[in-house]
Short mmCIF file of C-alpha atoms in Angstrom, two decimals:
data_model
loop_
_atom_site.label_atom_id
_atom_site.label_comp_id
_atom_site.label_asym_id
_atom_site.label_seq_id
_atom_site.Cartn_x
_atom_site.Cartn_y
_atom_site.Cartn_z
CA UNK A 1 -20.45 14.49 -1.18
CA UNK A 2 -18.49 11.57 0.19
CA UNK A 3 -19.04 9.60 -3.02
CA UNK A 4 -21.16 6.57 -3.65
CA UNK A 5 -20.90 5.49 -0.04
CA UNK A 6 -21.43 7.57 3.12
CA UNK A 7 -22.55 7.20 6.74
CA UNK A 8 -25.57 8.57 8.53
CA UNK A 9 -23.45 10.03 11.31
CA UNK A 10 -21.16 11.77 8.82
CA UNK A 11 -24.12 13.31 7.01
CA UNK A 12 -25.74 14.36 10.29
CA UNK A 13 -22.58 16.10 11.48
CA UNK A 14 -22.02 17.91 8.18
CA UNK A 15 -25.61 19.14 7.98
CA UNK A 16 -25.74 19.91 11.73
CA UNK A 17 -29.03 18.06 12.24
CA UNK A 18 -30.21 15.26 14.49
CA UNK A 19 -28.93 11.84 13.35
CA UNK A 20 -32.30 10.19 13.97
CA UNK A 21 -33.85 12.56 11.41
CA UNK A 22 -31.19 11.60 8.87
CA UNK A 23 -31.80 7.89 9.54
CA UNK A 24 -35.54 8.33 9.11
CA UNK A 25 -35.01 10.15 5.82
CA UNK A 26 -32.51 7.62 4.50
CA UNK A 27 -34.58 4.62 5.51
CA UNK A 28 -37.92 5.95 4.25
CA UNK A 29 -38.44 8.48 1.48
CA UNK A 30 -35.03 8.49 -0.18
CA UNK A 31 -34.74 4.69 -0.24
CA UNK A 32 -38.31 3.51 -0.81
CA UNK A 33 -39.93 6.37 -2.68
CA UNK A 34 -37.14 7.98 -4.67
CA UNK A 35 -34.76 4.99 -4.74
CA UNK A 36 -31.76 7.31 -4.49
CA UNK A 37 -29.90 5.40 -1.80
CA UNK A 38 -29.81 1.91 -0.37
CA UNK A 39 -28.86 0.72 3.13
CA UNK A 40 -25.48 -1.02 2.93
CA UNK A 41 -24.20 -2.10 6.35
CA UNK A 42 -23.77 -1.18 9.99
CA UNK A 43 -20.58 -1.19 12.05
CA UNK A 44 -19.42 -0.05 15.47
CA UNK A 45 -16.54 2.38 15.96
CA UNK A 46 -15.84 2.60 19.66
CA UNK A 47 -19.14 3.64 21.29
CA UNK A 48 -20.68 4.74 17.99
CA UNK A 49 -22.79 2.82 15.47
CA UNK A 50 -22.13 3.85 11.87
CA UNK A 51 -24.94 3.09 9.44
CA UNK A 52 -23.59 2.99 5.90
CA UNK A 53 -25.54 3.83 2.73
CA UNK A 54 -24.75 3.77 -0.96
CA UNK A 55 -26.22 5.72 -3.87
CA UNK A 56 -28.28 3.42 -6.10
CA UNK A 57 -26.29 4.76 -9.06
CA UNK A 58 -23.23 6.97 -9.27
CA UNK A 59 -25.15 9.20 -11.72
CA UNK A 60 -27.27 10.41 -8.77
CA UNK A 61 -24.14 11.27 -6.80
CA UNK A 62 -22.56 12.95 -9.82
CA UNK A 63 -25.68 15.01 -10.60
CA UNK A 64 -26.02 16.25 -7.01
CA UNK A 65 -22.30 17.03 -6.76
CA UNK A 66 -22.11 18.89 -10.09
CA UNK A 67 -25.05 21.09 -9.09
CA UNK A 68 -23.10 22.52 -6.17
CA UNK A 69 -21.22 25.78 -6.69
CA UNK A 70 -17.44 25.79 -6.28
CA UNK A 71 -17.83 27.59 -2.93
CA UNK A 72 -20.39 25.05 -1.69
CA UNK A 73 -18.14 22.18 -2.75
CA UNK A 74 -15.08 23.58 -0.97
CA UNK A 75 -17.15 24.26 2.16
CA UNK A 76 -18.68 20.77 2.22
CA UNK A 77 -15.37 19.06 1.42
CA UNK A 78 -13.81 20.82 4.42
CA UNK A 79 -16.71 19.76 6.68
CA UNK A 80 -16.57 16.16 5.46
CA UNK A 81 -12.79 16.01 5.87
CA UNK A 82 -12.92 17.47 9.38
CA UNK A 83 -15.74 15.09 10.36
CA UNK A 84 -13.89 12.06 8.97
CA UNK A 85 -10.82 13.06 10.97
CA UNK A 86 -12.92 13.21 14.14
CA UNK A 87 -14.35 9.74 13.43
CA UNK A 88 -10.86 8.24 13.11
CA UNK A 89 -10.01 7.10 16.62
CA UNK A 90 -6.60 5.51 15.94
CA UNK A 91 -3.54 6.02 13.70
CA UNK A 92 -4.63 2.92 11.80
CA UNK A 93 -8.06 4.49 11.13
CA UNK A 94 -6.34 7.63 9.82
CA UNK A 95 -4.05 5.57 7.57
CA UNK A 96 -7.03 3.65 6.16
CA UNK A 97 -8.98 6.87 5.55
CA UNK A 98 -6.00 8.89 4.24
CA UNK A 99 -6.97 8.70 0.51
CA UNK A 100 -10.44 10.11 1.27
CA UNK A 101 -9.05 12.75 3.62
CA UNK A 102 -6.50 13.79 1.01
CA UNK A 103 -9.20 14.24 -1.61
CA UNK A 104 -11.49 16.28 0.66
CA UNK A 105 -8.77 18.61 1.93
CA UNK A 106 -7.34 19.05 -1.58
CA UNK A 107 -10.81 20.00 -2.91
CA UNK A 108 -11.23 22.34 0.07
CA UNK A 109 -7.84 23.90 -0.84
CA UNK A 110 -6.41 23.09 2.59
CA UNK A 111 -3.08 22.13 1.07
CA UNK A 112 -1.18 21.44 4.30
CA UNK A 113 -3.52 18.62 5.28
CA UNK A 114 -3.91 17.41 1.69
CA UNK A 115 -0.11 17.03 1.36
CA UNK A 116 0.07 15.11 4.64
CA UNK A 117 -2.71 12.67 3.76
CA UNK A 118 -1.59 12.20 0.14
CA UNK A 119 1.83 11.21 1.49
CA UNK A 120 0.32 8.81 4.05
CA UNK A 121 -1.91 7.20 1.42
CA UNK A 122 0.96 6.95 -1.08
CA UNK A 123 3.39 5.49 1.47
CA UNK A 124 0.83 2.88 2.52
CA UNK A 125 0.23 1.92 -1.12
CA UNK A 126 3.99 1.50 -1.67
CA UNK A 127 4.31 -0.61 1.51
CA UNK A 128 1.52 -2.84 0.14
CA UNK A 129 3.34 -3.10 -3.23
CA UNK A 130 0.60 -1.11 -5.02
CA UNK A 131 3.33 0.93 -6.66
CA UNK A 132 1.40 2.61 -9.51
CA UNK A 133 -1.23 3.92 -7.10
CA UNK A 134 1.46 5.01 -4.67
CA UNK A 135 3.39 6.91 -7.35
CA UNK A 136 0.28 8.87 -8.39
CA UNK A 137 -0.55 9.85 -4.80
CA UNK A 138 3.03 10.79 -3.93
CA UNK A 139 3.50 12.85 -7.11
CA UNK A 140 0.26 14.69 -6.31
CA UNK A 141 1.62 15.38 -2.84
CA UNK A 142 4.85 16.77 -4.32
CA UNK A 143 2.87 18.91 -6.76
CA UNK A 144 0.92 20.53 -3.92
CA UNK A 145 4.09 20.99 -1.86
CA UNK A 146 6.11 22.65 -4.63
CA UNK A 147 4.60 26.18 -4.49
CA UNK A 148 4.86 26.45 -0.68
CA UNK A 149 7.58 28.84 0.58
CA UNK A 150 11.05 27.33 1.28
CA UNK A 151 11.55 26.15 4.84
CA UNK A 152 13.24 23.31 6.76
CA UNK A 153 9.80 21.76 7.30
CA UNK A 154 9.15 21.78 3.55
CA UNK A 155 12.51 20.02 2.98
CA UNK A 156 11.63 17.36 5.55
CA UNK A 157 8.23 16.80 3.93
CA UNK A 158 9.78 16.50 0.48
CA UNK A 159 12.44 14.12 1.82
CA UNK A 160 9.78 11.73 3.14
CA UNK A 161 7.90 11.86 -0.17
CA UNK A 162 11.05 11.35 -2.28
CA UNK A 163 12.10 8.34 -0.19
CA UNK A 164 8.74 6.62 -0.76
CA UNK A 165 8.83 7.52 -4.47
CA UNK A 166 12.34 6.12 -4.83
CA UNK A 167 11.23 2.76 -3.41
CA UNK A 168 8.31 2.65 -5.86
CA UNK A 169 10.50 3.58 -8.85
CA UNK A 170 13.13 1.04 -7.80
CA UNK A 171 10.51 -1.73 -7.82
CA UNK A 172 8.82 -0.73 -11.08
CA UNK A 173 11.48 1.01 -13.20
CA UNK A 174 14.52 -0.84 -11.86
CA UNK A 175 17.54 0.18 -9.83
CA UNK A 176 19.35 1.48 -12.92
CA UNK A 177 16.51 3.64 -14.27
CA UNK A 178 17.43 7.36 -14.48
CA UNK A 179 14.24 8.24 -12.58
CA UNK A 180 15.21 5.93 -9.71
CA UNK A 181 18.75 7.29 -9.47
CA UNK A 182 17.54 10.89 -9.72
CA UNK A 183 15.02 10.35 -6.90
CA UNK A 184 17.50 8.62 -4.55
CA UNK A 185 20.05 11.38 -5.25
CA UNK A 186 17.49 14.11 -4.53
CA UNK A 187 16.54 12.32 -1.30
CA UNK A 188 20.21 12.10 -0.28
CA UNK A 189 20.78 15.83 -0.91
CA UNK A 190 17.67 16.69 1.12
CA UNK A 191 18.79 14.43 3.96
CA UNK A 192 22.12 16.28 4.06
CA UNK A 193 20.37 19.67 4.04
CA UNK A 194 18.05 18.71 6.88
CA UNK A 195 20.68 16.84 8.90
CA UNK A 196 18.64 13.62 8.91
CA UNK A 197 21.35 11.03 9.55
CA UNK A 198 19.02 8.02 9.35
CA UNK A 199 17.78 9.03 5.90
CA UNK A 200 21.33 9.85 4.76
CA UNK A 201 22.42 6.35 5.73
CA UNK A 202 19.52 4.73 3.85
CA UNK A 203 19.96 6.82 0.70
CA UNK A 204 23.72 6.18 0.57
CA UNK A 205 23.01 2.46 1.00
CA UNK A 206 20.48 2.47 -1.84
CA UNK A 207 22.95 4.36 -4.04
CA UNK A 208 25.48 1.61 -3.23
CA UNK A 209 22.93 -0.93 -4.56
CA UNK A 210 22.77 1.12 -7.77
CA UNK A 211 26.55 0.57 -8.11
CA UNK A 212 26.17 -3.11 -7.13
CA UNK A 213 23.61 -3.78 -9.87
CA UNK A 214 25.95 -2.08 -12.37
CA UNK A 215 28.65 -4.52 -11.18
CA UNK A 216 30.71 -1.59 -9.87
CA UNK A 217 31.47 -3.52 -6.70
CA UNK A 218 34.33 -1.28 -5.51
CA UNK A 219 32.07 1.77 -5.81
CA UNK A 220 29.30 -0.12 -4.02
CA UNK A 221 31.69 -1.04 -1.19
CA UNK A 222 32.77 2.59 -0.72
CA UNK A 223 29.20 3.89 -0.47
CA UNK A 224 28.13 0.98 1.74
CA UNK A 225 30.95 1.78 4.18
CA UNK A 226 29.80 5.41 4.34
CA UNK A 227 26.22 4.27 4.92
CA UNK A 228 27.32 1.92 7.71
CA UNK A 229 29.35 4.66 9.42
CA UNK A 230 26.27 6.92 9.51
CA UNK A 231 24.17 4.02 10.80
CA UNK A 232 26.60 3.54 13.68
CA UNK A 233 26.30 7.26 14.49
CA UNK A 234 22.53 6.88 14.96
CA UNK A 235 22.90 3.90 17.30
CA UNK A 236 19.73 2.43 15.74
CA UNK A 237 20.12 -1.41 15.75
CA UNK A 238 17.80 -1.80 12.74
CA UNK A 239 19.75 0.72 10.67
CA UNK A 240 23.05 -0.86 11.70
CA UNK A 241 21.73 -4.27 10.59
CA UNK A 242 20.77 -2.83 7.19
CA UNK A 243 24.23 -1.23 6.93
CA UNK A 244 25.84 -4.66 7.28
CA UNK A 245 23.54 -5.94 4.52
CA UNK A 246 24.58 -3.15 2.13
CA UNK A 247 28.25 -3.97 2.70
CA UNK A 248 27.62 -7.72 2.46
CA UNK A 249 26.16 -7.26 -1.04
CA UNK A 250 29.24 -5.38 -2.27
CA UNK A 251 31.60 -8.00 -0.82
CA UNK A 252 29.51 -10.80 -2.34
CA UNK A 253 29.97 -9.15 -5.74
CA UNK A 254 33.73 -8.96 -5.08
CA UNK A 255 33.73 -12.72 -4.31
CA UNK A 256 34.93 -12.05 -0.75
CA UNK A 257 32.49 -14.64 0.53
CA UNK A 258 33.93 -15.10 4.03
CA UNK A 259 33.78 -11.35 4.74
CA UNK A 260 30.36 -11.05 3.11
CA UNK A 261 28.99 -13.93 5.19
CA UNK A 262 30.12 -12.25 8.42
CA UNK A 263 28.21 -9.09 7.54
CA UNK A 264 25.10 -11.01 6.48
CA UNK A 265 25.27 -12.91 9.80
CA UNK A 266 25.25 -9.59 11.67
CA UNK A 267 22.08 -8.66 9.81
CA UNK A 268 20.40 -12.02 10.42
CA UNK A 269 21.42 -12.08 14.10
CA UNK A 270 19.41 -8.87 14.51
CA UNK A 271 16.59 -10.60 12.62
CA UNK A 272 15.74 -12.81 15.61
CA UNK A 273 11.98 -12.22 15.45
CA UNK A 274 11.14 -12.23 11.73
CA UNK A 275 7.37 -11.84 12.09
CA UNK A 276 7.82 -8.67 14.13
CA UNK A 277 10.79 -7.20 12.27
CA UNK A 278 9.65 -7.94 8.71
CA UNK A 279 7.33 -4.90 8.66
CA UNK A 280 10.01 -2.65 10.16
CA UNK A 281 12.43 -3.49 7.36
CA UNK A 282 9.74 -3.02 4.69
CA UNK A 283 8.61 0.31 6.18
CA UNK A 284 12.16 1.67 6.26
CA UNK A 285 13.36 0.71 2.77
CA UNK A 286 10.52 -1.04 0.91
CA UNK A 287 11.96 -4.55 1.18
CA UNK A 288 12.97 -7.02 3.89
CA UNK A 289 16.77 -6.88 4.14
CA UNK A 290 16.71 -9.48 6.91
CA UNK A 291 15.28 -12.19 4.65
CA UNK A 292 17.54 -11.09 1.81
CA UNK A 293 20.57 -11.41 4.12
CA UNK A 294 19.42 -14.92 5.07
CA UNK A 295 19.30 -15.90 1.37
CA UNK A 296 22.70 -14.39 0.57
CA UNK A 297 24.21 -15.94 3.69
CA UNK A 298 23.04 -19.35 2.44
CA UNK A 299 24.81 -18.75 -0.89
CA UNK A 300 28.02 -17.66 0.91
CA UNK A 301 27.97 -20.72 3.17
CA UNK A 302 27.59 -23.02 0.16
CA UNK A 303 30.54 -21.41 -1.60
CA UNK A 304 32.61 -21.70 1.59
CA UNK A 305 31.81 -25.42 1.89
CA UNK A 306 29.29 -25.34 4.77
CA UNK A 307 26.64 -27.20 2.79
CA UNK A 308 24.23 -28.24 5.54
CA UNK A 309 24.19 -24.74 7.06
CA UNK A 310 23.68 -23.28 3.59
CA UNK A 311 20.66 -25.49 3.01
CA UNK A 312 19.16 -24.56 6.38
CA UNK A 313 19.51 -20.82 5.69
CA UNK A 314 18.03 -21.03 2.19
CA UNK A 315 15.09 -23.21 3.24
CA UNK A 316 14.34 -20.85 6.14
CA UNK A 317 14.52 -17.78 3.89
CA UNK A 318 12.19 -19.34 1.30
CA UNK A 319 9.67 -20.52 3.91
CA UNK A 320 9.47 -17.09 5.59
CA UNK A 321 9.36 -15.17 2.30
CA UNK A 322 6.46 -17.31 1.07
CA UNK A 323 4.67 -16.89 4.39
CA UNK A 324 5.04 -13.08 4.46
CA UNK A 325 4.30 -12.85 0.71
CA UNK A 326 5.79 -9.39 0.23
CA UNK A 327 6.36 -9.45 -3.57
CA UNK A 328 9.69 -7.61 -3.85
CA UNK A 329 11.19 -9.53 -0.92
CA UNK A 330 9.86 -12.85 -2.22
CA UNK A 331 11.36 -12.13 -5.65
CA UNK A 332 14.76 -11.41 -4.08
CA UNK A 333 14.69 -14.59 -1.99
CA UNK A 334 13.43 -16.78 -4.86
CA UNK A 335 16.35 -15.52 -6.97
CA UNK A 336 19.14 -16.19 -4.45
CA UNK A 337 17.94 -18.79 -1.93
CA UNK A 338 15.98 -20.38 -4.79
CA UNK A 339 17.45 -20.29 -8.27
CA UNK A 340 21.11 -19.37 -7.58
CA UNK A 341 21.47 -21.71 -4.61
CA UNK A 342 19.99 -24.68 -6.48
CA UNK A 343 22.09 -23.87 -9.57
CA UNK A 344 25.25 -24.07 -7.44
CA UNK A 345 23.93 -27.26 -5.88
CA UNK A 346 23.21 -28.80 -9.30
CA UNK A 347 19.50 -29.29 -8.50
CA UNK A 348 18.20 -27.96 -11.81
CA UNK A 349 14.61 -29.16 -11.37
CA UNK A 350 14.24 -27.04 -8.21
CA UNK A 351 16.08 -24.17 -9.90
CA UNK A 352 13.44 -24.29 -12.65
CA UNK A 353 10.58 -24.56 -10.13
CA UNK A 354 11.82 -21.44 -8.30
CA UNK A 355 12.13 -19.55 -11.59
CA UNK A 356 8.60 -20.57 -12.61
CA UNK A 357 7.26 -19.53 -9.19
CA UNK A 358 8.84 -16.09 -9.64
CA UNK A 359 7.47 -15.75 -13.18
CA UNK A 360 4.01 -16.51 -11.81
CA UNK A 361 4.54 -13.89 -9.09
CA UNK A 362 5.49 -11.32 -11.73
CA UNK A 363 2.11 -11.69 -13.45
CA UNK A 364 0.38 -10.19 -10.41
CA UNK A 365 3.25 -7.98 -9.21
CA UNK A 366 3.86 -4.53 -10.68
CA UNK A 367 7.63 -4.73 -10.37
CA UNK A 368 9.18 -6.16 -13.53
CA UNK A 369 12.71 -5.47 -12.30
CA UNK A 370 13.38 -9.23 -11.83
CA UNK A 371 12.18 -10.33 -15.26
CA UNK A 372 15.50 -10.52 -17.11
CA UNK A 373 17.29 -12.12 -14.18
CA UNK A 374 14.79 -14.91 -13.70
CA UNK A 375 14.65 -15.68 -17.43
CA UNK A 376 18.41 -16.26 -17.33
CA UNK A 377 18.11 -18.73 -14.44
CA UNK A 378 15.08 -20.38 -16.04
CA UNK A 379 16.81 -20.78 -19.40
CA UNK A 380 19.89 -22.25 -17.74
CA UNK A 381 17.76 -24.81 -15.89
CA UNK A 382 15.90 -25.78 -19.10
CA UNK A 383 19.19 -26.29 -20.93
CA UNK A 384 20.63 -28.38 -18.09
CA UNK A 385 17.47 -30.53 -18.11
CA UNK A 386 17.90 -31.31 -21.83
CA UNK A 387 15.79 -28.58 -23.47
CA UNK A 388 18.88 -26.89 -24.87
CA UNK A 389 17.40 -24.85 -27.73
CA UNK A 390 14.56 -23.54 -25.57
CA UNK A 391 16.98 -22.79 -22.75
CA UNK A 392 19.29 -20.81 -25.05
CA UNK A 393 16.39 -18.73 -26.40
CA UNK A 394 15.13 -17.93 -22.88
CA UNK A 395 18.62 -17.05 -21.60
CA UNK A 396 19.31 -14.76 -24.57
CA UNK A 397 16.01 -12.97 -23.96
CA UNK A 398 16.90 -12.48 -20.29
CA UNK A 399 20.40 -11.21 -21.10
CA UNK A 400 18.95 -8.75 -23.64
CA UNK A 401 16.47 -7.42 -21.06
CA UNK A 402 19.20 -6.96 -18.45
CA UNK A 403 21.52 -5.20 -20.88
CA UNK A 404 18.73 -2.84 -21.96
CA UNK A 405 18.15 -2.07 -18.26
CA UNK A 406 21.91 -1.50 -17.73
CA UNK A 407 21.93 -4.39 -15.27
CA UNK A 408 25.36 -6.04 -15.21
CA UNK A 409 24.89 -7.90 -11.91
CA UNK A 410 25.41 -11.68 -12.36
CA UNK A 411 26.01 -11.18 -16.10
CA UNK A 412 29.11 -13.39 -15.99
CA UNK A 413 26.98 -16.20 -14.50
CA UNK A 414 24.41 -15.91 -17.29
CA UNK A 415 27.00 -15.73 -20.09
CA UNK A 416 28.85 -18.74 -18.66
CA UNK A 417 25.58 -20.69 -18.57
CA UNK A 418 24.89 -19.65 -22.15
CA UNK A 419 28.37 -20.80 -23.19
CA UNK A 420 27.75 -24.20 -21.56
CA UNK A 421 24.42 -24.57 -23.38
CA UNK A 422 25.96 -23.72 -26.77
CA UNK A 423 28.81 -26.18 -26.09
CA UNK A 424 26.28 -28.88 -25.20
CA UNK A 425 24.61 -28.23 -28.56
CA UNK A 426 27.97 -28.38 -30.36
CA UNK A 427 27.82 -24.70 -31.40
CA UNK A 428 31.40 -23.98 -30.35
CA UNK A 429 31.77 -20.57 -32.05
CA UNK A 430 28.70 -19.22 -30.21
CA UNK A 431 29.99 -20.80 -26.99
CA UNK A 432 33.38 -19.13 -27.43
CA UNK A 433 31.69 -15.78 -28.17
CA UNK A 434 29.71 -16.00 -24.93
CA UNK A 435 32.87 -16.85 -22.97
CA UNK A 436 34.70 -13.92 -24.51
#
């Protein structure tokens, strides 16, 4: 019932028989004579040994399962789910077992528990950057939740699911995708209905990023200020730090680098123990705002003339992002502390190396949201290093991708770089068109 793999203790509890009898059966007739199952491993959970077995072929499991009636299946799924819950001794155990628990309680038609465990499994998948898997689990959770009667508890459950879905859509579809905006907006409305100030602050902040990526920096600043005001109301230092980051982004887009740097510094001053706080940032909004603030602060310091401090911030951000290896965060840091910083510095070889590192990351990372941006920085570096025609082609591809995604952020940088490359080639009409 559990699938290809199950434990002796689990089977003994479900069948209400002595575990020694189950072990004797598994280790003798079924394994040696009938070759249905094979001993797999043994592990200790607290004071209990768990002997683990696997079906020799999933056809055996499928045949046995399909020969159960619907009533028998529901009954056994409930027993297996309840037994698995009892075997989970910690929150971590429950989180690890959540996908199995969700399946068993869904098949047993115990929707309340199925919704809970589908959400936990989906949220964990999103936190681990397994976005496609997370989206499937979270959408299944929403589907089960939908027919339940309206209540404040239902709204709170949906809010949690929508927040996790929004993070996954933002990473895979992009900040500007209609699905992303629709999900963040739904989450914001639910947070207002339920009076959840923390979630209202986060959703307003993420909606400000939507404006930021559209290059609507005034709109981004307005929403970021509202988000920061709500963060102050909560008194939560982590949320307040993220609020400063939201506002810093908007001010960076407005070229108010001194003001932006002050807000990024307030975020990074909270980020005094990166190894501990990294997971807290990721859990709350799907990415590490502390490392992002460090990267942006480095860019601000360079533009303000504090070159040595800028280098220190960018090198620190890159080192930590590579160490933590959270894909979305690493992509953000490679873009700003990597490619943009080294472009401003005139170190085009390192700019290209950072772009290539990000392209390599994108081959194993589900989120293609950075693709157009990094092609623009890569093409610029190629052109500056003498490969002008190749650089122009790569930049134009990146600009096309960003325009199709309605991403206007940094577009003036990319068009200026394209104009320089055309001028270097002697194609002055194309250069003038890019400048216009």
